[in-house]
Amino acid sequence: MSRASRGVPAATRRDRRSAERASPRARHRERPSIWRGPLPYVAAIVLIVGAIVWSVLSSRGGPAPTLTGAASAAVVASVTSIPADVYDTVGSGGLADPLRATTFEMLRGPSGLPLVIYVGAEYCPFCASEKWSVIAALSRFGTFQGLELSTSSSTDAFPDTPTLTFRTASYQSTFIELSAIETADRQGRPMANTTPVQQAAMDRSDPQSSIPFVSIAERHVAVGSGYRPDVLVGKTWTQIAEAMRDPSTPLARGVIGNANWITAAICEQTGGQPASVCASPAVRSLAVR
Amino acid sequence: MIGLVVTGAAAALISLYLTITHYGGAALVCVPASFVDCDAVTSSSYSLVPFTDIPIALAGIGWSVMSAAGGVLALRRDPPWLRPAHLAWAGAALLFALYLINAEIAVIGRICEWCTALHVLIVATFFLALSRMR
């Protein structure tokens, strides 16, 4: 028995001890709790505000990426000459068919070949992503001249997405014809009006005139990007061109998978020509779906 | 405690709407503004649970229903484990919401107002759960 407890009746001491054992909350109340003060609230507010401020600051990236002329030519050469085994390995890339079949008659170009139409704009981020696939696919049927590098708008969604532009491009093929237009530059300033043929195709299949608009001889049409454009974010043209050749990358599955769907739709209009492209495993597997 | 039920129910309704539009392919009702683009956000890979094709909104329904159920349980019995469990549940959602907010602002460059409404409800749930720890 301690000196301090002398003189206190034993029954009272027992009562006090049992009361303390029976009520741990009462004992807890006597101690300061971290949950009772402002600290948790302040910490949470600092975390939330800090995270948002950090996001805003990191969104203000540097200037749009630029490339030298030689590097630009290397990117264009890479994108327009992707090996066939890359297309075959990627297949659909896990993408659902981005093209919608129509009941329209096949649309032919001035020389009687199936006409592929592309309508987009340089500022448009979804056009930026779609063009990588369109150019890769069309390069299997013909040859581009005058493709240049560009980026989407700095102030739109997915700002400064690297891409290529049809601004000064021409296309030669013995299987299809291409009618491509960039209606505005990357600042959104008008550059060109759609031709009557392009506009008529849009009016029939894309009444809201959404871009990008891709028409494969009016038998298949796509509005919007066939894959998620964020796979391109933060990459340079060179990195994108390299990743397109690596079937294991999410970027290749998006860009090449979409290109394979476009290729399969074109092959349907060319009667399976050229066989080197249209008889490939990837195209055949997508064509039978 | 009724606040937890209300925020959970509201979050479940918004998540349900986002899930329906995801699978239905319909466009979200979204007020046009220079920094708002629901399609850009919901068509990005950030709208899916990482490494899956499951829309985050579907996971959001599960989170919201559980949070609302926790609120109902708190109203009825309020077992001792519920308060820290609810705080951890809300804290995990808060961290994921901050990740998504970063994706919207820093990567996509646009926000989705429905997603933002959900984020606000998650923050509210977190502070309600935090206040119950007193």
Short mmCIF file of C-alpha atoms in Angstrom, two decimals:
data_model
loop_
_atom_site.label_atom_id
_atom_site.label_comp_id
_atom_site.label_asym_id
_atom_site.label_seq_id
_atom_site.Cartn_x
_atom_site.Cartn_y
_atom_site.Cartn_z
CA MET A 1 0.00 0.00 0.00
CA SER A 2 1.42 3.36 -0.94
CA ARG A 3 1.86 6.25 1.41
CA ALA A 4 -0.54 8.46 -0.58
CA SER A 5 -3.40 6.01 -0.29
CA ARG A 6 -3.21 5.70 3.49
CA GLY A 7 -6.37 6.84 5.18
CA VAL A 8 -8.59 6.25 2.14
CA PRO A 9 -11.12 3.51 2.75
CA ALA A 10 -10.32 0.34 0.79
CA ALA A 11 -13.82 0.15 -0.67
CA THR A 12 -13.53 3.67 -2.18
CA ARG A 13 -10.21 2.86 -3.82
CA ARG A 14 -11.64 -0.32 -5.36
CA ASP A 15 -14.62 1.63 -6.67
CA ARG A 16 -12.38 4.22 -8.31
CA ARG A 17 -10.16 1.57 -9.93
CA SER A 18 -13.08 -0.42 -11.24
CA ALA A 19 -14.69 2.75 -12.57
CA GLU A 20 -11.52 3.59 -14.49
CA ARG A 21 -11.32 0.03 -15.89
CA ALA A 22 -14.96 0.10 -16.94
CA SER A 23 -14.68 3.41 -18.72
CA PRO A 24 -11.58 3.61 -20.90
CA ARG A 25 -13.21 6.43 -22.89
CA ALA A 26 -13.34 8.53 -19.78
CA ARG A 27 -9.61 7.99 -19.29
CA HIS A 28 -9.07 8.70 -23.02
CA ARG A 29 -10.90 11.98 -22.70
CA GLU A 30 -8.39 13.24 -20.23
CA ARG A 31 -5.54 12.89 -22.75
CA PRO A 32 -5.20 15.38 -25.62
CA SER A 33 -6.23 13.68 -28.91
CA ILE A 34 -4.75 14.55 -32.29
CA TRP A 35 -8.25 14.25 -33.76
CA ARG A 36 -9.64 16.95 -31.50
CA GLY A 37 -7.36 19.75 -32.67
CA PRO A 38 -7.16 21.54 -36.00
CA LEU A 39 -4.07 19.61 -37.19
CA PRO A 40 -5.86 16.92 -39.27
CA TYR A 41 -8.00 19.54 -40.99
CA VAL A 42 -5.07 21.81 -41.72
CA ALA A 43 -3.02 18.89 -43.04
CA ALA A 44 -5.85 17.76 -45.32
CA ILE A 45 -6.43 21.26 -46.68
CA VAL A 46 -2.70 21.75 -47.30
CA LEU A 47 -2.60 18.40 -49.13
CA ILE A 48 -5.58 19.21 -51.34
CA VAL A 49 -4.61 22.79 -52.14
CA GLY A 50 -0.96 21.84 -52.64
CA ALA A 51 -1.85 19.04 -55.06
CA ILE A 52 -4.07 21.33 -57.13
CA VAL A 53 -1.48 24.13 -57.22
CA TRP A 54 1.19 21.61 -58.24
CA SER A 55 -1.08 20.36 -61.04
CA VAL A 56 -1.71 23.88 -62.31
CA LEU A 57 2.00 24.75 -62.22
CA SER A 58 3.01 21.56 -64.02
CA SER A 59 0.37 22.18 -66.69
CA ARG A 60 2.24 25.31 -67.74
CA GLY A 61 4.86 23.41 -69.69
CA GLY A 62 7.55 24.92 -71.83
CA PRO A 63 7.23 26.00 -75.44
CA ALA A 64 5.89 23.61 -78.07
CA PRO A 65 8.53 21.07 -79.14
CA THR A 66 10.49 21.76 -82.30
CA LEU A 67 12.63 19.59 -84.55
CA THR A 68 15.38 20.26 -87.07
CA GLY A 69 14.70 19.64 -90.76
CA ALA A 70 16.73 16.44 -90.85
CA ALA A 71 15.00 15.06 -87.79
CA SER A 72 11.63 15.97 -89.29
CA ALA A 73 12.42 14.02 -92.43
CA ALA A 74 13.48 11.05 -90.32
CA VAL A 75 10.18 11.08 -88.44
CA VAL A 76 8.14 11.23 -91.66
CA ALA A 77 10.23 8.44 -93.18
CA SER A 78 9.76 6.29 -90.08
CA VAL A 79 6.00 6.73 -89.85
CA THR A 80 5.45 6.05 -93.55
CA SER A 81 7.54 2.85 -93.62
CA ILE A 82 6.50 0.82 -90.60
CA PRO A 83 7.40 -2.86 -91.09
CA ALA A 84 4.54 -5.24 -91.91
CA ASP A 85 5.32 -7.46 -88.94
CA VAL A 86 4.57 -4.57 -86.58
CA TYR A 87 1.05 -4.28 -88.04
CA ASP A 88 0.58 -8.03 -87.81
CA THR A 89 1.79 -8.23 -84.22
CA VAL A 90 -0.43 -5.39 -83.03
CA GLY A 91 -3.60 -6.50 -84.86
CA SER A 92 -6.55 -4.58 -83.46
CA GLY A 93 -4.46 -3.41 -80.52
CA GLY A 94 -7.46 -4.21 -78.36
CA LEU A 95 -9.47 -1.46 -80.03
CA ALA A 96 -13.06 -1.87 -81.09
CA ASP A 97 -13.71 -0.98 -84.74
CA PRO A 98 -13.63 2.84 -84.80
CA LEU A 99 -15.28 2.93 -88.23
CA ARG A 100 -19.00 2.80 -88.85
CA ALA A 101 -20.27 1.00 -91.94
CA THR A 102 -22.73 2.92 -94.11
CA THR A 103 -25.21 1.93 -96.78
CA PHE A 104 -23.98 4.54 -99.27
CA GLU A 105 -22.61 3.75 -102.70
CA MET A 106 -18.83 3.64 -102.99
CA LEU A 107 -17.48 7.15 -103.48
CA ARG A 108 -14.83 7.37 -106.17
CA GLY A 109 -12.30 10.09 -106.89
CA PRO A 110 -11.67 11.88 -110.20
CA SER A 111 -9.69 8.97 -111.58
CA GLY A 112 -12.27 6.40 -110.55
CA LEU A 113 -10.45 4.95 -107.55
CA PRO A 114 -12.07 4.67 -104.10
CA LEU A 115 -11.85 8.09 -102.46
CA VAL A 116 -10.57 8.45 -98.90
CA ILE A 117 -11.54 11.74 -97.27
CA TYR A 118 -9.90 13.30 -94.23
CA VAL A 119 -11.24 16.56 -92.77
CA GLY A 120 -9.51 18.02 -89.73
CA ALA A 121 -7.66 21.01 -88.37
CA GLU A 122 -4.18 21.59 -87.06
CA TYR A 123 -5.36 22.92 -83.68
CA CYS A 124 -7.53 19.87 -82.98
CA PRO A 125 -5.91 17.36 -80.56
CA PHE A 126 -8.07 14.46 -81.67
CA CYS A 127 -7.12 15.18 -85.30
CA ALA A 128 -3.50 15.14 -84.14
CA SER A 129 -3.83 11.63 -82.81
CA GLU A 130 -5.95 10.33 -85.68
CA LYS A 131 -3.47 11.54 -88.30
CA TRP A 132 -0.69 9.27 -87.04
CA SER A 133 -2.93 6.29 -87.85
CA VAL A 134 -4.32 7.67 -91.11
CA ILE A 135 -0.85 8.43 -92.47
CA ALA A 136 0.53 5.06 -91.38
CA ALA A 137 -2.40 3.23 -92.99
CA LEU A 138 -2.41 5.22 -96.25
CA SER A 139 1.35 4.78 -96.59
CA ARG A 140 0.67 1.07 -97.17
CA PHE A 141 -1.31 1.94 -100.32
CA GLY A 142 0.72 4.82 -101.74
CA THR A 143 3.30 7.53 -101.19
CA PHE A 144 3.09 10.88 -99.44
CA GLN A 145 5.01 14.00 -100.39
CA GLY A 146 5.23 17.21 -98.38
CA LEU A 147 4.15 15.93 -94.98
CA GLU A 148 5.28 18.32 -92.26
CA LEU A 149 5.37 18.14 -88.49
CA SER A 150 3.07 20.24 -86.35
CA THR A 151 1.44 20.27 -82.94
CA SER A 152 -2.12 20.73 -81.83
CA SER A 153 -3.17 23.94 -80.11
CA SER A 154 -1.39 24.99 -76.93
CA THR A 155 -4.69 26.05 -75.42
CA ASP A 156 -6.95 23.10 -76.28
CA ALA A 157 -7.24 19.73 -74.57
CA PHE A 158 -4.09 17.61 -74.76
CA PRO A 159 -2.09 20.77 -75.53
CA ASP A 160 0.79 20.70 -78.03
CA THR A 161 0.21 17.10 -79.07
CA PRO A 162 2.85 16.30 -81.70
CA THR A 163 1.46 15.31 -85.08
CA LEU A 164 1.87 15.78 -88.82
CA THR A 165 -0.07 18.10 -91.08
CA PHE A 166 -1.62 17.65 -94.50
CA ARG A 167 -1.17 21.40 -95.14
CA THR A 168 1.28 20.93 -98.01
CA ALA A 169 0.97 17.18 -98.50
CA SER A 170 0.15 15.29 -101.68
CA TYR A 171 -0.52 11.60 -102.12
CA GLN A 172 -0.01 9.18 -105.00
CA SER A 173 -1.49 5.68 -105.16
CA THR A 174 -2.64 3.21 -107.77
CA PHE A 175 -5.30 1.83 -105.41
CA ILE A 176 -7.04 4.81 -103.80
CA GLU A 177 -7.28 8.60 -103.96
CA LEU A 178 -6.97 10.92 -101.00
CA SER A 179 -8.80 14.18 -100.41
CA ALA A 180 -7.39 15.62 -97.18
CA ILE A 181 -7.84 19.09 -95.74
CA GLU A 182 -6.76 21.07 -92.69
CA THR A 183 -9.49 23.65 -92.25
CA ALA A 184 -7.60 25.76 -89.65
CA ASP A 185 -4.09 26.25 -88.33
CA ARG A 186 -2.96 25.47 -84.78
CA GLN A 187 -4.16 28.88 -83.59
CA GLY A 188 -7.61 28.12 -84.96
CA ARG A 189 -7.34 30.60 -87.84
CA PRO A 190 -9.21 29.39 -90.95
CA MET A 191 -6.93 27.94 -93.62
CA ALA A 192 -9.19 26.36 -96.19
CA ASN A 193 -12.79 25.48 -96.86
CA THR A 194 -13.96 21.94 -97.45
CA THR A 195 -14.51 21.01 -101.07
CA PRO A 196 -18.08 20.25 -102.22
CA VAL A 197 -17.28 16.52 -102.23
CA GLN A 198 -15.82 16.62 -98.73
CA GLN A 199 -18.71 18.71 -97.42
CA ALA A 200 -21.32 16.46 -99.00
CA ALA A 201 -19.71 13.40 -97.40
CA MET A 202 -19.69 15.15 -94.02
CA ASP A 203 -23.28 16.26 -94.41
CA ARG A 204 -24.36 12.69 -95.03
CA SER A 205 -22.30 10.96 -92.33
CA ASP A 206 -21.31 13.66 -89.85
CA PRO A 207 -24.15 16.22 -89.71
CA GLN A 208 -22.58 17.98 -86.72
CA SER A 209 -19.38 18.51 -88.74
CA SER A 210 -17.26 17.08 -85.94
CA ILE A 211 -13.60 16.58 -86.68
CA PRO A 212 -11.55 14.61 -87.39
CA PHE A 213 -13.77 13.07 -90.06
CA VAL A 214 -12.46 10.09 -92.02
CA SER A 215 -14.41 8.51 -94.85
CA ILE A 216 -13.31 5.37 -96.65
CA ALA A 217 -15.10 5.76 -99.98
CA GLU A 218 -18.18 6.66 -97.91
CA ARG A 219 -18.59 2.96 -97.11
CA HIS A 220 -16.95 3.34 -93.71
CA VAL A 221 -16.70 6.54 -91.71
CA ALA A 222 -15.03 7.56 -88.45
CA VAL A 223 -15.65 10.69 -86.44
CA GLY A 224 -13.13 11.42 -83.71
CA SER A 225 -9.93 9.71 -82.77
CA GLY A 226 -9.87 5.92 -82.99
CA TYR A 227 -7.72 5.64 -79.87
CA ARG A 228 -7.10 7.58 -76.69
CA PRO A 229 -4.81 10.55 -77.47
CA ASP A 230 -3.22 10.71 -74.03
CA VAL A 231 -0.74 7.99 -75.09
CA LEU A 232 0.95 10.75 -77.10
CA VAL A 233 1.13 13.29 -74.27
CA GLY A 234 4.61 14.30 -73.18
CA LYS A 235 6.30 12.63 -76.14
CA THR A 236 8.23 14.16 -79.01
CA TRP A 237 7.64 13.25 -82.66
CA THR A 238 10.75 11.09 -82.61
CA GLN A 239 9.62 9.21 -79.51
CA ILE A 240 6.20 8.65 -81.06
CA ALA A 241 7.71 7.40 -84.32
CA GLU A 242 9.95 5.01 -82.40
CA ALA A 243 7.15 3.77 -80.14
CA MET A 244 4.96 3.09 -83.18
CA ARG A 245 7.47 0.45 -84.22
CA ASP A 246 7.40 -1.29 -80.86
CA PRO A 247 4.24 -3.44 -80.67
CA SER A 248 4.58 -3.80 -76.91
CA THR A 249 3.89 -0.12 -76.25
CA PRO A 250 0.41 1.25 -75.48
CA LEU A 251 1.13 3.90 -78.11
CA ALA A 252 1.66 1.28 -80.84
CA ARG A 253 -1.46 -0.60 -79.78
CA GLY A 254 -3.43 2.64 -80.17
CA VAL A 255 -1.89 4.13 -83.30
CA ILE A 256 -1.21 0.90 -85.20
CA GLY A 257 -4.36 -0.83 -84.00
CA ASN A 258 -6.38 2.08 -85.36
CA ALA A 259 -4.32 2.06 -88.57
CA ASN A 260 -5.09 -1.63 -89.04
CA TRP A 261 -8.83 -0.98 -88.81
CA ILE A 262 -8.52 1.80 -91.41
CA THR A 263 -6.41 -0.48 -93.60
CA ALA A 264 -8.98 -3.27 -93.41
CA ALA A 265 -11.75 -0.85 -94.41
CA ILE A 266 -9.69 0.38 -97.38
CA CYS A 267 -8.90 -3.18 -98.48
CA GLU A 268 -12.63 -3.86 -98.60
CA GLN A 269 -12.96 -1.06 -101.17
CA THR A 270 -9.89 -1.94 -103.24
CA GLY A 271 -10.97 -5.54 -103.72
CA GLY A 272 -8.16 -6.78 -101.54
CA GLN A 273 -5.41 -4.91 -103.36
CA PRO A 274 -2.52 -4.77 -102.82
CA ALA A 275 -2.39 -8.37 -101.66
CA SER A 276 0.83 -7.73 -99.77
CA VAL A 277 -1.20 -5.53 -97.43
CA CYS A 278 -4.75 -6.87 -97.65
CA ALA A 279 -3.78 -10.53 -97.31
CA SER A 280 -1.71 -9.89 -94.22
CA PRO A 281 -2.84 -11.72 -91.07
CA ALA A 282 -3.84 -8.57 -89.18
CA VAL A 283 -5.95 -7.14 -92.00
CA ARG A 284 -7.64 -10.46 -92.72
CA SER A 285 -8.46 -10.96 -89.04
CA LEU A 286 -10.09 -7.53 -88.85
CA ALA A 287 -11.86 -7.82 -92.18
CA VAL A 288 -13.81 -10.93 -91.17
CA ARG A 289 -15.24 -9.34 -88.04
CA MET B 1 -23.84 10.96 -40.18
CA ILE B 2 -26.76 11.82 -42.41
CA GLY B 3 -24.23 13.86 -44.38
CA LEU B 4 -22.28 10.72 -45.21
CA VAL B 5 -25.45 9.10 -46.51
CA VAL B 6 -26.28 12.13 -48.63
CA THR B 7 -22.79 12.52 -50.12
CA GLY B 8 -22.58 8.77 -50.80
CA ALA B 9 -25.98 8.72 -52.49
CA ALA B 10 -25.22 11.80 -54.60
CA ALA B 11 -21.85 10.37 -55.64
CA ALA B 12 -23.52 7.08 -56.56
CA LEU B 13 -26.03 8.87 -58.80
CA ILE B 14 -23.31 10.84 -60.62
CA SER B 15 -21.16 7.72 -61.01
CA LEU B 16 -24.17 5.86 -62.38
CA TYR B 17 -24.75 8.61 -64.96
CA LEU B 18 -21.09 8.55 -66.00
CA THR B 19 -21.16 4.75 -66.27
CA ILE B 20 -24.32 4.75 -68.38
CA THR B 21 -22.88 7.32 -70.80
CA HIS B 22 -19.60 5.36 -70.96
CA TYR B 23 -21.27 2.12 -72.02
CA GLY B 24 -24.01 3.81 -74.00
CA GLY B 25 -21.58 5.97 -75.97
CA ALA B 26 -23.74 9.03 -75.33
CA ALA B 27 -22.22 12.47 -74.84
CA LEU B 28 -22.33 13.91 -71.33
CA VAL B 29 -24.47 16.96 -70.70
CA CYS B 30 -21.66 19.42 -70.19
CA VAL B 31 -21.70 23.21 -70.09
CA PRO B 32 -19.25 24.47 -72.72
CA ALA B 33 -16.43 26.58 -71.34
CA SER B 34 -12.83 27.22 -72.25
CA PHE B 35 -11.52 24.92 -69.52
CA VAL B 36 -14.33 22.34 -69.58
CA ASP B 37 -14.41 19.45 -72.04
CA CYS B 38 -16.13 16.37 -70.69
CA ASP B 39 -15.49 14.36 -73.86
CA ALA B 40 -11.76 15.00 -73.70
CA VAL B 41 -11.67 13.77 -70.11
CA THR B 42 -13.96 10.78 -70.48
CA SER B 43 -12.29 9.67 -73.72
CA SER B 44 -8.86 9.62 -72.08
CA SER B 45 -7.31 6.53 -70.55
CA TYR B 46 -7.67 8.23 -67.17
CA SER B 47 -11.36 7.44 -67.34
CA LEU B 48 -10.52 3.75 -66.93
CA VAL B 49 -9.27 1.82 -63.92
CA PRO B 50 -5.52 1.51 -64.64
CA PHE B 51 -4.60 -1.52 -66.80
CA THR B 52 -8.25 -2.47 -67.35
CA ASP B 53 -11.18 -1.49 -69.55
CA ILE B 54 -13.36 -0.87 -66.51
CA PRO B 55 -14.62 2.71 -66.31
CA ILE B 56 -13.59 4.49 -63.15
CA ALA B 57 -17.19 5.60 -62.80
CA LEU B 58 -18.19 1.96 -62.23
CA ALA B 59 -15.67 1.70 -59.41
CA GLY B 60 -17.08 5.02 -58.21
CA ILE B 61 -20.52 3.46 -57.84
CA GLY B 62 -19.04 0.78 -55.60
CA TRP B 63 -17.17 3.32 -53.50
CA SER B 64 -20.21 5.59 -53.15
CA VAL B 65 -22.60 2.81 -52.19
CA MET B 66 -20.17 1.55 -49.55
CA SER B 67 -19.73 5.07 -48.20
CA ALA B 68 -23.48 5.64 -48.02
CA ALA B 69 -23.90 2.23 -46.37
CA GLY B 70 -21.31 3.26 -43.79
CA GLY B 71 -23.37 6.35 -43.10
CA VAL B 72 -26.50 4.28 -42.61
CA LEU B 73 -24.64 1.94 -40.25
CA ALA B 74 -23.38 4.93 -38.31
CA LEU B 75 -26.95 6.13 -37.86
CA ARG B 76 -28.09 2.74 -36.52
CA ARG B 77 -25.29 1.17 -34.45
CA ASP B 78 -22.06 3.09 -35.04
CA PRO B 79 -19.63 0.31 -34.08
CA PRO B 80 -16.19 1.53 -32.90
CA TRP B 81 -14.35 0.29 -36.01
CA LEU B 82 -16.60 2.25 -38.36
CA ARG B 83 -15.12 5.71 -37.81
CA PRO B 84 -11.48 4.90 -38.70
CA ALA B 85 -12.65 2.56 -41.47
CA HIS B 86 -14.77 5.28 -43.03
CA LEU B 87 -11.92 7.77 -42.75
CA ALA B 88 -9.53 5.35 -44.48
CA TRP B 89 -12.15 4.65 -47.18
CA ALA B 90 -12.62 8.37 -47.80
CA GLY B 91 -8.87 9.05 -47.59
CA ALA B 92 -8.10 6.49 -50.28
CA ALA B 93 -10.73 8.05 -52.52
CA LEU B 94 -9.35 11.51 -51.82
CA LEU B 95 -5.84 10.48 -52.93
CA PHE B 96 -7.23 8.90 -56.10
CA ALA B 97 -9.30 12.02 -56.77
CA LEU B 98 -6.15 14.17 -56.48
CA TYR B 99 -4.46 11.86 -59.02
CA LEU B 100 -7.39 12.33 -61.40
CA ILE B 101 -7.46 16.10 -60.84
CA ASN B 102 -3.77 16.19 -61.77
CA ALA B 103 -4.52 14.21 -64.93
CA GLU B 104 -7.29 16.63 -65.88
CA ILE B 105 -5.30 19.79 -65.24
CA ALA B 106 -1.73 18.80 -66.12
CA VAL B 107 -2.18 16.16 -68.84
CA ILE B 108 -5.54 16.61 -70.53
CA GLY B 109 -5.70 20.36 -70.00
CA ARG B 110 -9.45 20.27 -69.45
CA ILE B 111 -11.80 19.37 -66.62
CA CYS B 112 -15.09 17.49 -66.63
CA GLU B 113 -17.74 19.13 -64.50
CA TRP B 114 -19.40 15.82 -63.52
CA CYS B 115 -16.02 14.48 -62.45
CA THR B 116 -15.41 17.68 -60.51
CA ALA B 117 -18.75 17.30 -58.74
CA LEU B 118 -17.68 13.80 -57.72
CA HIS B 119 -14.34 15.11 -56.47
CA VAL B 120 -16.13 17.71 -54.35
CA LEU B 121 -18.36 15.00 -52.85
CA ILE B 122 -15.30 12.88 -52.06
CA VAL B 123 -13.64 15.83 -50.31
CA ALA B 124 -16.85 16.47 -48.38
CA THR B 125 -17.05 12.81 -47.39
CA PHE B 126 -13.46 12.91 -46.21
CA PHE B 127 -14.05 15.92 -43.95
CA LEU B 128 -17.29 14.44 -42.61
CA ALA B 129 -15.45 11.22 -41.78
CA LEU B 130 -12.63 13.23 -40.25
CA SER B 131 -15.04 15.20 -38.06
CA ARG B 132 -16.40 11.93 -36.66
CA MET B 133 -12.95 11.08 -35.29
CA ARG B 134 -13.20 13.80 -32.64
#
